[in-house]
Amino acid sequence: MTHSIGILMKSPKFLIGSITSLLMILLVMIYPLINTKDPLEMMALAFQPPNSDLILGSDNFGRDLFLELIYGIRTSIMVGLVAGLCATLIGLVIGLACGYIGGFVDNILTALTNMFIVIPSFIVLILISVSLNSRSSFIVALIIGLTSWPWTARAVRAQTTSLRNRDHVNIAKISGHSTPKIILFEILPYIASYVVMAFILQVASGILSEASISMLGLGPYNTISLGIIMNWALVFEAPVAGAWWAFIPAAFAIAIITFSLYMINTGMDEIFNPKIRS
Amino acid sequence: MNAYTKYFIRKSGWYLLTLLIALILNFMLPRLIEGNPVSTIASQVSQGMTDSDSIKRVYDNFMKEFGVDKPLVVQFGIYLKNLVSGDLGTSFGLYPRKVSNILASAVPWTVGLQLPAILVGWILGNVLGAVAAYRKGVFDKVLFPVALFVNSIPFFTLAIIMLYLLAITFKWFPMGGGYDYQMVPHFSLDFILSVIRHHTLPFLSIVLVTIGGQAIGMREMSIYELNSDYVLYSKLLGIRDSRVARYVFKNAMLPQITGLALSIGTMVGGSLICEIVFSYPGIGTWLFTAIRQLDYPLISGCTLLIALTVLLANFTIEIIYGIVDPRIKAAQMEEN
C-alpha cells in the first residue's frame, strides 16, 4: 500500500490532479468561514461587472457571484461524491455477484446491465427528476448514482470473472473459507485499484450529470450548484447582456474540477496498468 | 441457419426487450407523481384560465388521454395502442397542439445538427488520437492535455463560451435560432445560407467536444496495441512502418466502434443541451421549454423519441459490428 502511494507521488499527472482538487476543496471549505454572508442575499444592481467589492460581479438578482460560485462548487463536489459512491457501490455489488457467482444470477444481472447501458441514463434521469415534487441536492445525487452504475458493474464483472479461477481463490475455497471472506480477501484486493479509479470517474461524471440536469431546470431546490448558476445565466440571458462573469467562471469551475479528476485517473491508470505507459 | 442470422436474431430479441423496458420507464415515471396526475397537471395548465368550461374541457381531455381511472395494465395498453398509431397526446403548454406534430417539426433540425456533428467529431478524434499515439513527442504532449481539458468541459459550457465569444463579442455568427427570424422557411438560396450560418456554431461546439473524448480513447487503445507482441514481431521482420501502423489502426479501431455505440446516448444528451444554448429549433430546445412549463406529454414524447433513436443507433452499430469484427465472426462459428 505505502509502496503504491510512493509510486503515485512520482506521477506528475496524479500530483497535478490531486493538488488542484485539494486546493479547490480547501477553498470552498474555508471561504464561507471568512465571508459569512448568505449567498442568496441581494447586495448590488443586476449584472454589475467585477470590481474591488465584488470580485466576480453580480448576477441577475444582484447577488455576489463569487460567493455563489463557492457555494456552487461545494454543492457540485458533494453531489459528485455521493453520486459516485452510490454508483460505485451498486456497480461493485452487481459486478461481484455476476462475476463470482456466475450461472443464472450472472445471466440475469448481465442482461440487466447491458439494457441499462443502452437506455440513455440521461433520459432516465430526466424522467425520475420530473416525477419528484421536491428534490434536495442529496436526492439528486442519489438519482444520478442510481442511473450511472452499469459501467462499473460491467468492468467489475469482467475483472472478477478472470480472477475467479485463479489458484489462490481455489486454495481458499478448498480450505473452506466462506464466500464473503473469499470475496473480501481474495478478490477485492486485486480489483481495488480498479474500483478506486472507477469511483473517481464516477465522481467526475456525477458532477457533469448534475450540471446537465440543472441546466435543463431539473436541479435541486433551495441550493446553489454550478449547473444552477449556468441555468440562471441562460434563463436571464446573461450572454446577451454581455455579462460573461455570470457564466464563464462557473463553466471553468466545472471544467477544472472534472479535469483534475481525469488527471488523477490517468495518472493512476499509468501506474497500475503499465502497458499503456507511453 | 447460418451463424450471422443467429447473431442477428439474438441481438434483435435483446433490443426488443430493452425497448419494452424503456417504454415501461417512460410510461411509469410521470405516473408516480403524487396524487392524481391529471388534477395536478390540469390545475397547473389552467392557472390563469377563468372560464370554468374550458378548465373542464382541459381536465376531461387529459382524463381521457391518461385514463387514470382504469387499472395500470389497461392504461399501459392504451398507451401502447396510442403509440403505435403515432398519437403521443396533447401538449399542455401549447394546448391543443399535438405532441407528435411538435416533434415532427423538430426532428429534421436535430438530426441535421447532431448526425453530421457526431460523425465528423468521431472520425477526426480517432485520427488525431492514433496520430498522437504513433508520433508521440511534442504532438502527443500538447494534444493529450488539451483533449483531456476539452473533454472535461460539459458540452453546453463550451457552447456558451463559443456563443459569447464568436456570436456576441465578435458577431461572426448569429446568436441563435435555426434561421433568421424574419424569414419564412422556403426553398431559396437566401434561406439555405441563413440555415448554414446558424448551423455552424452549434455544429462546431459538438464536434470539438466529441473530438476530445474520442481522441483520448483512441490514443489509449493505440498505445496498448503498439506495445503488443505482434507489433514488435512485425518490426523485427522488417515490415514497413506504414504497414504496421495500418495493422495497429485496424485493431485499435474496433473497440472504438463499440465505444461509439456505448457513448452515443451521452453524446445525444449533451448535444440536446447544446441546442438549448443556441435556441436551435430541435428536440433539446422543446424539452427545455416543456420542462419549464411542466408539459408532461411533451416531456414524455421527447424522452421517448430520444430513447428510441439511441436504441436504434446502438442496434445498427452492433449489427454492422458483427459483420466487421472477425473475432465476433469466429465466435459465431464456434457456437455452431
Coordinates of C-alpha atoms in Angstrom, one line a residue:
Chain A
M1 CA 0.0 0.0 0.0
T2 CA 2.7 2.5 1.1
H3 CA 4.7 1.3 -1.9
S4 CA 1.9 2.1 -4.4
I5 CA 1.4 5.5 -2.8
G6 CA 5.1 6.1 -3.2
I7 CA 4.9 5.4 -6.9
L8 CA 1.8 7.5 -7.3
M9 CA 3.6 10.5 -5.8
K10 CA 6.1 10.3 -8.7
S11 CA 3.4 10.7 -11.3
P12 CA 3.1 14.3 -12.4
K13 CA -0.4 13.8 -13.7
F14 CA -1.6 12.3 -10.4
L15 CA 0.1 15.1 -8.5
I16 CA -1.4 17.9 -10.6
G17 CA -4.8 16.4 -10.4
S18 CA -4.9 15.8 -6.7
I19 CA -3.3 19.1 -5.7
T20 CA -5.8 21.0 -7.8
S21 CA -8.7 19.1 -6.3
L22 CA -7.4 19.5 -2.7
L23 CA -6.9 23.3 -3.2
M24 CA -10.5 23.5 -4.6
I25 CA -11.9 21.7 -1.6
L26 CA -9.9 23.8 0.8
L27 CA -11.1 27.0 -0.8
V28 CA -14.8 26.0 -0.6
M29 CA -14.4 24.8 3.0
I30 CA -12.5 27.9 4.3
Y31 CA -14.0 30.8 2.3
P32 CA -17.6 30.5 3.8
L33 CA -15.9 30.8 7.3
I34 CA -14.3 34.1 6.3
N35 CA -17.2 35.6 4.4
T36 CA -20.3 34.5 6.4
K37 CA -22.8 36.3 4.3
D38 CA -25.8 34.5 2.8
P39 CA -25.0 33.7 -0.9
L40 CA -28.7 34.4 -1.8
E41 CA -28.6 37.9 -0.4
M42 CA -29.1 40.7 -3.0
M43 CA -26.5 43.3 -2.5
A44 CA -26.0 45.2 -5.7
L45 CA -27.7 46.0 -9.0
A46 CA -28.2 43.3 -11.6
F47 CA -25.2 42.3 -13.7
Q48 CA -22.6 44.6 -12.1
P49 CA -19.2 43.9 -13.7
P50 CA -16.4 42.7 -11.4
N51 CA -15.0 45.4 -9.2
S52 CA -13.0 45.7 -6.0
D53 CA -16.1 45.0 -3.9
L54 CA -17.5 42.0 -5.8
I55 CA -14.6 40.0 -7.3
L56 CA -16.8 38.4 -9.9
G57 CA -19.6 41.0 -10.1
S58 CA -23.3 40.3 -9.5
D59 CA -25.9 38.1 -11.2
N60 CA -29.4 38.9 -12.5
F61 CA -30.7 39.3 -8.9
G62 CA -27.7 41.4 -7.8
R63 CA -26.2 38.6 -5.8
D64 CA -22.5 38.2 -5.1
L65 CA -21.3 35.8 -7.8
F66 CA -18.1 34.8 -6.2
L67 CA -19.9 33.7 -3.0
E68 CA -22.5 31.9 -5.2
L69 CA -19.6 30.2 -7.1
I70 CA -18.0 29.0 -3.8
Y71 CA -21.3 27.5 -2.6
G72 CA -22.0 26.1 -6.1
I73 CA -18.6 24.3 -6.2
R74 CA -19.3 22.9 -2.7
T75 CA -22.7 21.5 -3.7
S76 CA -21.4 20.2 -7.0
I77 CA -18.5 18.3 -5.3
M78 CA -20.8 16.9 -2.7
V79 CA -23.3 15.7 -5.3
G80 CA -20.5 14.2 -7.3
L81 CA -19.1 12.4 -4.3
V82 CA -22.5 11.0 -3.2
A83 CA -23.4 10.0 -6.7
G84 CA -20.0 8.4 -7.3
L85 CA -20.1 6.5 -4.1
C86 CA -23.6 5.2 -4.8
A87 CA -22.9 4.3 -8.4
T88 CA -19.6 2.5 -7.5
L89 CA -21.2 0.6 -4.6
I90 CA -24.1 -0.7 -6.8
G91 CA -21.8 -1.4 -9.6
L92 CA -19.4 -3.3 -7.4
V93 CA -22.0 -5.4 -5.7
I94 CA -23.7 -6.3 -9.1
G95 CA -20.3 -6.9 -10.8
L96 CA -19.1 -9.1 -8.0
A97 CA -22.3 -11.1 -7.9
C98 CA -22.2 -11.6 -11.7
G99 CA -18.5 -12.5 -11.8
Y100 CA -18.2 -14.6 -8.7
I101 CA -21.5 -16.5 -8.5
G102 CA -21.9 -16.9 -12.3
G103 CA -24.5 -19.0 -13.8
F104 CA -28.1 -17.9 -13.7
V105 CA -27.5 -14.9 -11.5
D106 CA -24.8 -13.8 -13.9
N107 CA -27.1 -14.2 -16.9
I108 CA -29.9 -12.1 -15.4
L109 CA -27.8 -9.3 -14.0
T110 CA -25.6 -9.1 -17.1
A111 CA -28.7 -8.8 -19.3
L112 CA -30.0 -6.0 -16.9
T113 CA -26.7 -4.2 -17.0
N114 CA -26.5 -4.4 -20.8
M115 CA -30.0 -3.0 -21.1
F116 CA -29.3 -0.1 -18.8
I117 CA -26.1 0.7 -20.7
V118 CA -28.1 1.1 -23.9
I119 CA -31.1 3.1 -22.4
P120 CA -29.6 6.6 -22.1
S121 CA -29.1 7.3 -18.4
F122 CA -29.7 11.0 -19.2
I123 CA -33.3 10.1 -20.2
V124 CA -34.0 8.1 -17.0
L125 CA -32.5 10.9 -15.0
I126 CA -35.0 13.4 -16.6
L127 CA -37.9 11.1 -16.1
I128 CA -37.2 10.5 -12.5
S129 CA -36.5 14.1 -11.7
V130 CA -39.7 15.2 -13.4
S131 CA -41.7 12.8 -11.3
L132 CA -40.3 14.1 -8.0
N133 CA -42.0 17.1 -6.5
S134 CA -39.3 18.1 -4.1
R135 CA -35.6 17.5 -4.8
S136 CA -32.8 18.1 -2.4
S137 CA -29.3 18.0 -3.6
F138 CA -28.9 14.7 -1.8
I139 CA -31.9 13.2 -3.7
V140 CA -30.5 14.5 -7.0
A141 CA -27.1 12.9 -6.1
L142 CA -28.8 9.6 -5.3
I143 CA -30.8 9.6 -8.6
I144 CA -27.6 10.2 -10.5
G145 CA -25.9 7.4 -8.7
L146 CA -28.8 5.1 -9.4
T147 CA -28.7 5.7 -13.1
S148 CA -24.9 5.5 -13.7
W149 CA -23.8 2.2 -12.2
P150 CA -23.9 -0.1 -15.3
W151 CA -20.4 0.9 -16.5
T152 CA -18.8 0.0 -13.2
A153 CA -20.8 -3.3 -13.0
R154 CA -19.6 -4.4 -16.4
A155 CA -16.0 -3.6 -15.7
V156 CA -16.0 -5.3 -12.2
R157 CA -17.7 -8.3 -13.6
A158 CA -15.0 -8.8 -16.3
Q159 CA -12.2 -8.5 -13.7
T160 CA -13.9 -10.8 -11.2
T161 CA -14.6 -13.5 -13.8
S162 CA -10.9 -13.6 -14.7
L163 CA -9.9 -13.8 -11.0
R164 CA -12.4 -16.5 -10.1
N165 CA -10.4 -19.5 -11.3
R166 CA -7.0 -18.4 -10.1
D167 CA -5.1 -20.7 -7.9
H168 CA -5.2 -18.6 -4.7
V169 CA -9.0 -18.4 -4.9
N170 CA -9.2 -22.2 -5.4
I171 CA -7.0 -22.8 -2.4
A172 CA -9.2 -20.5 -0.3
K173 CA -12.2 -22.5 -1.4
I174 CA -10.6 -25.8 -0.6
S175 CA -9.5 -24.5 2.8
G176 CA -13.2 -24.0 3.5
H177 CA -13.4 -20.2 3.6
S178 CA -16.8 -18.7 3.4
T179 CA -17.9 -16.9 0.2
P180 CA -18.0 -13.4 1.7
K181 CA -14.5 -14.0 3.1
I182 CA -13.1 -15.1 -0.2
I183 CA -14.6 -12.1 -2.0
L184 CA -13.3 -9.8 0.7
F185 CA -9.8 -11.1 1.0
E186 CA -9.1 -13.0 -2.3
I187 CA -10.9 -10.9 -4.9
L188 CA -11.4 -7.4 -3.7
P189 CA -7.7 -6.6 -3.1
Y190 CA -6.9 -7.4 -6.7
I191 CA -9.6 -5.1 -8.1
A192 CA -9.2 -2.4 -5.5
S193 CA -7.1 0.0 -7.7
Y194 CA -9.6 -0.5 -10.5
V195 CA -12.6 0.3 -8.2
V196 CA -10.9 3.4 -6.9
M197 CA -10.3 4.6 -10.5
A198 CA -13.9 3.8 -11.4
F199 CA -15.0 5.8 -8.4
I200 CA -13.0 8.8 -9.5
L201 CA -14.5 8.7 -13.0
Q202 CA -18.0 8.3 -11.5
V203 CA -17.5 11.4 -9.3
A204 CA -16.5 13.4 -12.4
S205 CA -19.4 12.1 -14.4
G206 CA -21.7 12.8 -11.5
I207 CA -20.7 16.4 -11.4
L208 CA -21.2 16.7 -15.2
S209 CA -24.7 15.0 -14.9
E210 CA -25.7 17.3 -12.1
A211 CA -24.7 20.3 -14.2
S212 CA -26.6 19.0 -17.3
I213 CA -29.8 18.2 -15.4
S214 CA -29.7 21.5 -13.5
M215 CA -29.1 23.3 -16.8
L216 CA -32.4 21.8 -18.0
G217 CA -34.1 23.3 -14.9
L218 CA -34.4 19.9 -13.1
G219 CA -31.7 20.6 -10.5
P220 CA -32.0 20.5 -6.7
Y221 CA -34.2 23.1 -5.0
N222 CA -33.1 25.7 -2.4
T223 CA -29.5 25.4 -3.1
I224 CA -26.8 26.7 -5.5
S225 CA -24.9 24.4 -7.7
L226 CA -22.6 25.1 -10.7
G227 CA -25.3 23.9 -13.1
I228 CA -27.9 26.1 -11.4
I229 CA -25.7 29.1 -11.8
M230 CA -25.4 28.3 -15.5
N231 CA -29.2 27.8 -15.7
W232 CA -29.9 31.2 -14.2
A233 CA -27.3 32.8 -16.5
L234 CA -29.1 31.3 -19.5
V235 CA -32.7 31.9 -18.4
F236 CA -31.9 35.5 -17.6
E237 CA -30.0 35.9 -20.8
A238 CA -26.6 36.8 -19.3
P239 CA -24.7 36.1 -22.6
V240 CA -26.9 38.6 -24.4
A241 CA -26.4 41.2 -21.7
G242 CA -22.6 40.7 -22.2
A243 CA -22.3 39.5 -18.5
W244 CA -19.5 37.0 -19.1
W245 CA -18.8 36.9 -15.3
A246 CA -22.2 35.2 -14.8
F247 CA -21.3 32.0 -16.6
I248 CA -17.6 31.8 -17.6
P249 CA -16.3 31.3 -14.0
A250 CA -18.9 28.6 -13.3
A251 CA -18.1 26.9 -16.6
F252 CA -14.4 26.9 -15.8
A253 CA -15.0 25.7 -12.3
I254 CA -16.8 22.6 -13.7
A255 CA -14.1 22.1 -16.3
I256 CA -11.2 22.4 -13.7
I257 CA -12.8 20.0 -11.2
T258 CA -13.5 17.3 -13.8
F259 CA -10.1 17.9 -15.5
S260 CA -8.3 17.4 -12.2
L261 CA -10.3 14.2 -11.5
Y262 CA -9.5 12.9 -15.0
M263 CA -5.8 13.7 -14.4
I264 CA -5.9 11.7 -11.1
N265 CA -7.5 8.8 -13.0
T266 CA -5.0 8.9 -15.9
G267 CA -2.1 9.1 -13.5
M268 CA -3.3 6.1 -11.6
D269 CA -4.1 4.2 -14.8
E270 CA -0.5 4.6 -16.0
I271 CA 0.9 3.3 -12.7
F272 CA -1.4 0.3 -12.3
N273 CA -1.7 -0.5 -15.9
P274 CA 1.9 -0.4 -17.2
K275 CA 1.0 -1.5 -20.7
I276 CA -0.5 1.9 -21.6
R277 CA 2.5 4.0 -20.4
S278 CA 3.8 5.8 -23.5
Chain B
M1 CA -29.5 -21.2 -40.3
N2 CA -26.1 -19.6 -40.7
A3 CA -24.2 -18.0 -37.8
Y4 CA -24.8 -14.4 -38.7
T5 CA -28.6 -14.9 -38.8
K6 CA -28.5 -16.4 -35.4
Y7 CA -26.4 -13.4 -34.1
F8 CA -28.9 -11.0 -35.7
I9 CA -31.9 -12.7 -34.2
R10 CA -30.4 -12.9 -30.7
K11 CA -29.5 -9.2 -30.8
S12 CA -32.9 -8.3 -32.1
G13 CA -34.5 -10.2 -29.2
W14 CA -32.4 -8.3 -26.7
Y15 CA -33.1 -5.0 -28.2
L16 CA -36.9 -5.7 -28.2
L17 CA -36.7 -6.5 -24.5
T18 CA -34.7 -3.3 -23.9
L19 CA -37.2 -1.3 -25.9
L20 CA -40.0 -2.7 -23.7
I21 CA -38.2 -1.6 -20.5
A22 CA -37.6 1.8 -22.0
L23 CA -41.3 2.1 -22.8
I24 CA -42.3 1.0 -19.3
L25 CA -40.0 3.5 -17.7
N26 CA -41.4 6.2 -19.9
F27 CA -44.9 5.1 -19.1
M28 CA -44.5 4.7 -15.3
L29 CA -42.4 7.6 -14.2
P30 CA -44.7 10.5 -14.8
R31 CA -47.5 8.5 -13.2
L32 CA -45.6 8.3 -10.0
I33 CA -46.2 12.0 -9.3
E34 CA -48.1 12.0 -6.0
G35 CA -51.9 12.2 -6.2
N36 CA -53.9 12.2 -9.3
P37 CA -51.5 13.4 -12.1
V38 CA -54.3 14.8 -14.2
S39 CA -55.7 17.1 -11.5
T40 CA -52.1 18.2 -10.6
I41 CA -51.4 18.8 -14.2
A42 CA -54.8 20.4 -15.1
S43 CA -54.5 22.8 -12.2
Q44 CA -51.1 23.8 -13.5
V45 CA -52.3 24.2 -17.1
S46 CA -55.4 26.0 -16.2
Q47 CA -53.7 28.5 -14.0
G48 CA -54.9 31.9 -15.2
M49 CA -57.9 30.4 -17.0
T50 CA -61.0 31.8 -15.5
D51 CA -63.6 30.2 -17.8
S52 CA -64.8 27.1 -15.9
D53 CA -66.0 25.5 -19.1
S54 CA -62.6 25.5 -20.7
I55 CA -61.0 24.2 -17.5
K56 CA -63.4 21.4 -17.5
R57 CA -62.7 20.7 -21.2
V58 CA -58.9 20.5 -20.5
Y59 CA -59.5 18.3 -17.5
D60 CA -61.7 15.9 -19.4
N61 CA -59.4 15.7 -22.3
F62 CA -56.4 14.7 -20.2
M63 CA -58.5 12.4 -18.1
K64 CA -59.3 10.5 -21.3
E65 CA -55.7 10.5 -22.6
F66 CA -54.2 9.3 -19.3
G67 CA -57.1 7.0 -18.4
V68 CA -56.2 7.2 -14.7
D69 CA -59.5 5.8 -13.6
K70 CA -58.6 2.4 -15.1
P71 CA -56.1 -0.2 -13.8
L72 CA -52.5 0.3 -14.6
V73 CA -52.3 -2.6 -17.1
V74 CA -55.2 -1.2 -19.1
Q75 CA -53.5 2.2 -19.0
F76 CA -50.4 0.7 -20.4
G77 CA -52.4 -1.0 -23.1
I78 CA -54.0 2.3 -24.1
Y79 CA -50.5 3.9 -24.0
L80 CA -49.1 1.3 -26.4
K81 CA -52.1 1.5 -28.7
N82 CA -51.8 5.3 -29.0
L83 CA -48.0 4.9 -29.6
V84 CA -48.5 2.5 -32.4
S85 CA -51.0 4.9 -34.1
G86 CA -48.5 7.7 -33.6
D87 CA -50.5 9.5 -31.0
L88 CA -48.4 10.9 -28.3
G89 CA -51.1 13.0 -26.7
T90 CA -51.8 16.7 -26.5
S91 CA -49.3 19.3 -25.3
F92 CA -50.2 21.2 -22.1
G93 CA -48.1 24.2 -22.9
L94 CA -49.2 24.7 -26.4
Y95 CA -52.7 23.3 -25.9
P96 CA -54.4 22.0 -28.2
R97 CA -51.4 21.2 -30.4
K98 CA -50.5 17.5 -30.7
V99 CA -47.1 16.3 -29.3
S100 CA -46.4 14.3 -32.4
N101 CA -46.9 17.4 -34.5
I102 CA -44.4 19.4 -32.5
L103 CA -41.8 16.6 -32.5
A104 CA -42.2 16.1 -36.3
S105 CA -41.3 19.8 -36.8
A106 CA -38.2 19.5 -34.5
V107 CA -36.7 16.2 -35.7
P108 CA -35.2 17.4 -39.0
W109 CA -33.3 20.2 -37.1
T110 CA -31.9 17.8 -34.5
V111 CA -30.9 15.1 -37.0
G112 CA -29.4 17.7 -39.3
L113 CA -27.3 19.1 -36.5
Q114 CA -26.3 16.0 -34.5
L115 CA -25.7 13.3 -37.0
P116 CA -23.0 15.1 -39.1
A117 CA -21.5 16.7 -35.9
I118 CA -21.1 13.4 -34.0
L119 CA -19.8 11.5 -37.1
V120 CA -17.3 14.3 -38.0
G121 CA -16.1 14.6 -34.4
W122 CA -15.8 10.8 -34.0
I123 CA -13.7 10.4 -37.2
L124 CA -11.4 13.4 -36.5
G125 CA -11.0 12.4 -32.9
N126 CA -9.9 8.9 -33.9
V127 CA -7.4 10.1 -36.5
L128 CA -5.9 12.6 -34.0
G129 CA -5.7 10.0 -31.2
A130 CA -4.0 7.5 -33.4
V131 CA -1.5 10.1 -34.7
A132 CA -0.8 11.2 -31.1
A133 CA -0.1 7.7 -30.0
Y134 CA 2.1 7.0 -33.1
R135 CA 4.1 10.2 -33.3
K136 CA 4.5 10.6 -29.5
G137 CA 6.8 13.6 -28.7
V138 CA 5.6 17.2 -28.7
F139 CA 2.4 16.5 -30.6
D140 CA 1.2 14.0 -28.0
K141 CA 2.4 16.1 -25.1
V142 CA 0.3 19.1 -26.4
L143 CA -2.7 17.2 -27.8
F144 CA -3.4 14.9 -24.9
P145 CA -3.8 17.5 -22.1
V146 CA -5.8 19.8 -24.5
A147 CA -8.1 16.9 -25.4
L148 CA -8.5 15.9 -21.8
F149 CA -9.4 19.5 -20.8
V150 CA -11.9 19.9 -23.7
N151 CA -13.4 16.6 -22.7
S152 CA -13.8 17.8 -19.1
I153 CA -15.8 20.8 -20.2
P154 CA -19.5 19.9 -20.4
F155 CA -20.9 20.2 -23.9
F156 CA -23.1 23.1 -23.1
T157 CA -20.4 25.0 -21.3
L158 CA -18.2 25.1 -24.4
A159 CA -21.3 26.1 -26.3
I160 CA -22.0 29.0 -24.1
I161 CA -18.4 30.2 -24.2
M162 CA -18.4 30.0 -28.0
L163 CA -21.7 31.7 -28.2
Y164 CA -20.4 34.6 -26.0
L165 CA -17.1 34.9 -27.9
L166 CA -17.9 34.3 -31.5
A167 CA -21.6 35.4 -31.7
I168 CA -21.8 38.2 -29.2
T169 CA -18.4 39.7 -28.8
F170 CA -17.1 39.3 -32.4
K171 CA -20.5 39.0 -34.1
W172 CA -19.2 36.5 -36.6
F173 CA -22.2 34.2 -36.2
P174 CA -25.9 34.7 -35.3
M175 CA -26.8 34.3 -31.7
G176 CA -29.3 31.5 -32.0
G177 CA -32.3 30.0 -33.8
G178 CA -32.3 27.8 -36.9
Y179 CA -32.6 30.7 -39.4
D180 CA -33.2 34.4 -39.5
Y181 CA -36.4 35.0 -37.5
Q182 CA -37.9 37.4 -40.1
M183 CA -37.7 34.6 -42.8
V184 CA -40.4 32.1 -43.6
P185 CA -39.0 28.6 -44.3
H186 CA -38.9 28.2 -48.0
F187 CA -36.6 26.8 -50.7
S188 CA -34.3 29.6 -51.8
L189 CA -30.6 30.3 -51.7
D190 CA -31.1 33.1 -49.1
F191 CA -32.8 30.7 -46.7
I192 CA -30.3 27.9 -47.1
L193 CA -27.4 30.3 -46.5
S194 CA -29.2 31.5 -43.4
V195 CA -29.7 28.0 -42.2
I196 CA -26.0 27.2 -42.8
R197 CA -24.9 30.3 -40.9
H198 CA -27.0 29.3 -37.9
H199 CA -25.8 25.7 -38.1
T200 CA -22.1 26.5 -37.9
L201 CA -21.7 27.4 -34.3
P202 CA -23.7 24.6 -32.6
F203 CA -22.1 22.1 -35.1
L204 CA -18.6 23.3 -34.2
S205 CA -19.2 23.1 -30.5
I206 CA -20.5 19.5 -30.7
V207 CA -17.6 18.5 -33.0
L208 CA -15.0 19.9 -30.6
V209 CA -16.2 18.1 -27.5
T210 CA -16.6 14.8 -29.4
I211 CA -13.1 15.0 -30.8
G212 CA -11.7 15.4 -27.2
G213 CA -13.3 12.3 -25.8
Q214 CA -12.7 10.1 -28.9
A215 CA -9.1 11.2 -29.3
I216 CA -8.3 10.2 -25.7
G217 CA -9.9 6.7 -26.2
M218 CA -8.2 6.1 -29.5
R219 CA -4.8 7.2 -28.1
E220 CA -5.1 4.8 -25.2
M221 CA -6.1 1.9 -27.5
S222 CA -3.3 2.6 -30.0
I223 CA -0.6 2.8 -27.3
Y224 CA -1.9 -0.5 -26.0
E225 CA -1.7 -2.1 -29.4
L226 CA 1.7 -0.5 -30.2
N227 CA 3.1 -2.3 -27.1
S228 CA 1.7 -5.7 -28.1
D229 CA 3.8 -8.6 -29.4
Y230 CA 2.7 -8.6 -33.0
V231 CA 4.0 -5.1 -33.5
L232 CA 7.4 -6.0 -32.1
Y233 CA 7.4 -9.1 -34.3
S234 CA 6.5 -7.2 -37.4
K235 CA 9.2 -4.7 -36.7
L236 CA 11.7 -7.5 -36.3
L237 CA 10.6 -9.0 -39.6
G238 CA 11.4 -5.6 -41.1
I239 CA 7.8 -4.8 -42.2
R240 CA 7.5 -1.2 -43.3
D241 CA 6.3 1.3 -40.6
S242 CA 3.3 2.4 -42.6
R243 CA 2.1 -1.1 -42.9
V244 CA 2.5 -1.8 -39.1
A245 CA 0.6 1.5 -38.5
R246 CA -2.2 0.1 -40.6
Y247 CA -2.5 -3.1 -38.5
V248 CA -2.4 -1.1 -35.3
F249 CA -5.1 1.3 -36.5
K250 CA -7.3 -1.5 -37.6
N251 CA -7.1 -3.3 -34.2
A252 CA -7.5 -0.1 -32.2
M253 CA -10.4 0.9 -34.3
L254 CA -12.7 -2.0 -33.4
P255 CA -13.1 -1.1 -29.7
Q256 CA -13.8 2.5 -30.8
I257 CA -16.8 1.3 -32.8
T258 CA -18.2 -0.3 -29.7
G259 CA -17.2 2.9 -27.9
L260 CA -19.4 4.9 -30.3
A261 CA -22.3 2.6 -29.7
L262 CA -22.0 2.9 -26.0
S263 CA -21.4 6.6 -25.8
I264 CA -24.0 7.7 -28.3
G265 CA -26.6 8.2 -25.6
T266 CA -24.3 10.6 -23.7
M267 CA -23.4 12.4 -26.9
V268 CA -27.0 12.9 -27.9
G269 CA -27.9 14.1 -24.4
G270 CA -25.1 16.6 -24.5
S271 CA -25.9 17.8 -27.9
L272 CA -29.6 18.3 -26.9
I273 CA -28.4 20.7 -24.2
C274 CA -26.2 22.4 -26.8
E275 CA -29.3 23.1 -28.8
I276 CA -30.8 24.9 -25.8
V277 CA -27.8 27.3 -25.6
F278 CA -28.3 28.3 -29.2
S279 CA -32.1 28.1 -29.0
Y280 CA -31.8 25.8 -32.0
P281 CA -35.3 24.7 -33.0
G282 CA -34.7 21.0 -32.3
I283 CA -35.8 18.4 -29.7
G284 CA -33.5 19.7 -27.0
T285 CA -35.0 23.2 -27.0
W286 CA -38.5 21.8 -26.9
L287 CA -37.5 19.6 -24.0
F288 CA -36.2 22.7 -22.2
T289 CA -39.5 24.6 -22.8
A290 CA -41.6 21.6 -21.8
I291 CA -39.7 21.2 -18.5
R292 CA -40.2 24.9 -17.7
Q293 CA -43.9 24.6 -18.4
L294 CA -44.2 21.2 -16.8
D295 CA -45.7 20.0 -20.1
Y296 CA -45.7 16.3 -19.2
P297 CA -46.9 14.8 -22.5
L298 CA -44.3 16.8 -24.4
I299 CA -41.5 15.8 -22.0
S300 CA -42.5 12.2 -22.3
G301 CA -42.7 12.5 -26.1
C302 CA -39.2 13.9 -26.2
T303 CA -37.7 11.3 -23.9
L304 CA -39.4 8.5 -25.7
L305 CA -38.2 9.7 -29.1
I306 CA -34.6 10.1 -27.8
A307 CA -34.6 6.7 -26.2
L308 CA -35.9 5.1 -29.4
T309 CA -33.3 6.8 -31.5
V310 CA -30.4 5.9 -29.3
L311 CA -31.6 2.3 -29.2
L312 CA -31.9 2.2 -32.9
A313 CA -28.4 3.7 -33.4
N314 CA -27.0 1.1 -31.0
F315 CA -28.7 -1.7 -32.7
T316 CA -27.4 -0.6 -36.1
I317 CA -23.8 -0.3 -34.9
E318 CA -23.9 -3.7 -33.2
I319 CA -25.3 -5.3 -36.4
I320 CA -22.6 -3.7 -38.5
Y321 CA -20.0 -4.6 -35.9
G322 CA -21.0 -8.3 -36.2
I323 CA -20.0 -8.1 -39.9
V324 CA -16.8 -6.1 -39.4
D325 CA -15.1 -7.8 -36.5
P326 CA -13.5 -11.1 -37.4
R327 CA -13.4 -12.1 -33.8
I328 CA -17.1 -12.0 -33.5
K329 CA -17.4 -14.0 -36.7
A330 CA -15.1 -16.6 -35.2
A331 CA -17.2 -16.8 -32.1
Q332 CA -20.3 -17.3 -34.2
M333 CA -18.6 -20.2 -36.0
E334 CA -17.6 -21.8 -32.7
E335 CA -21.1 -21.8 -31.5
N336 CA -22.3 -23.8 -34.4

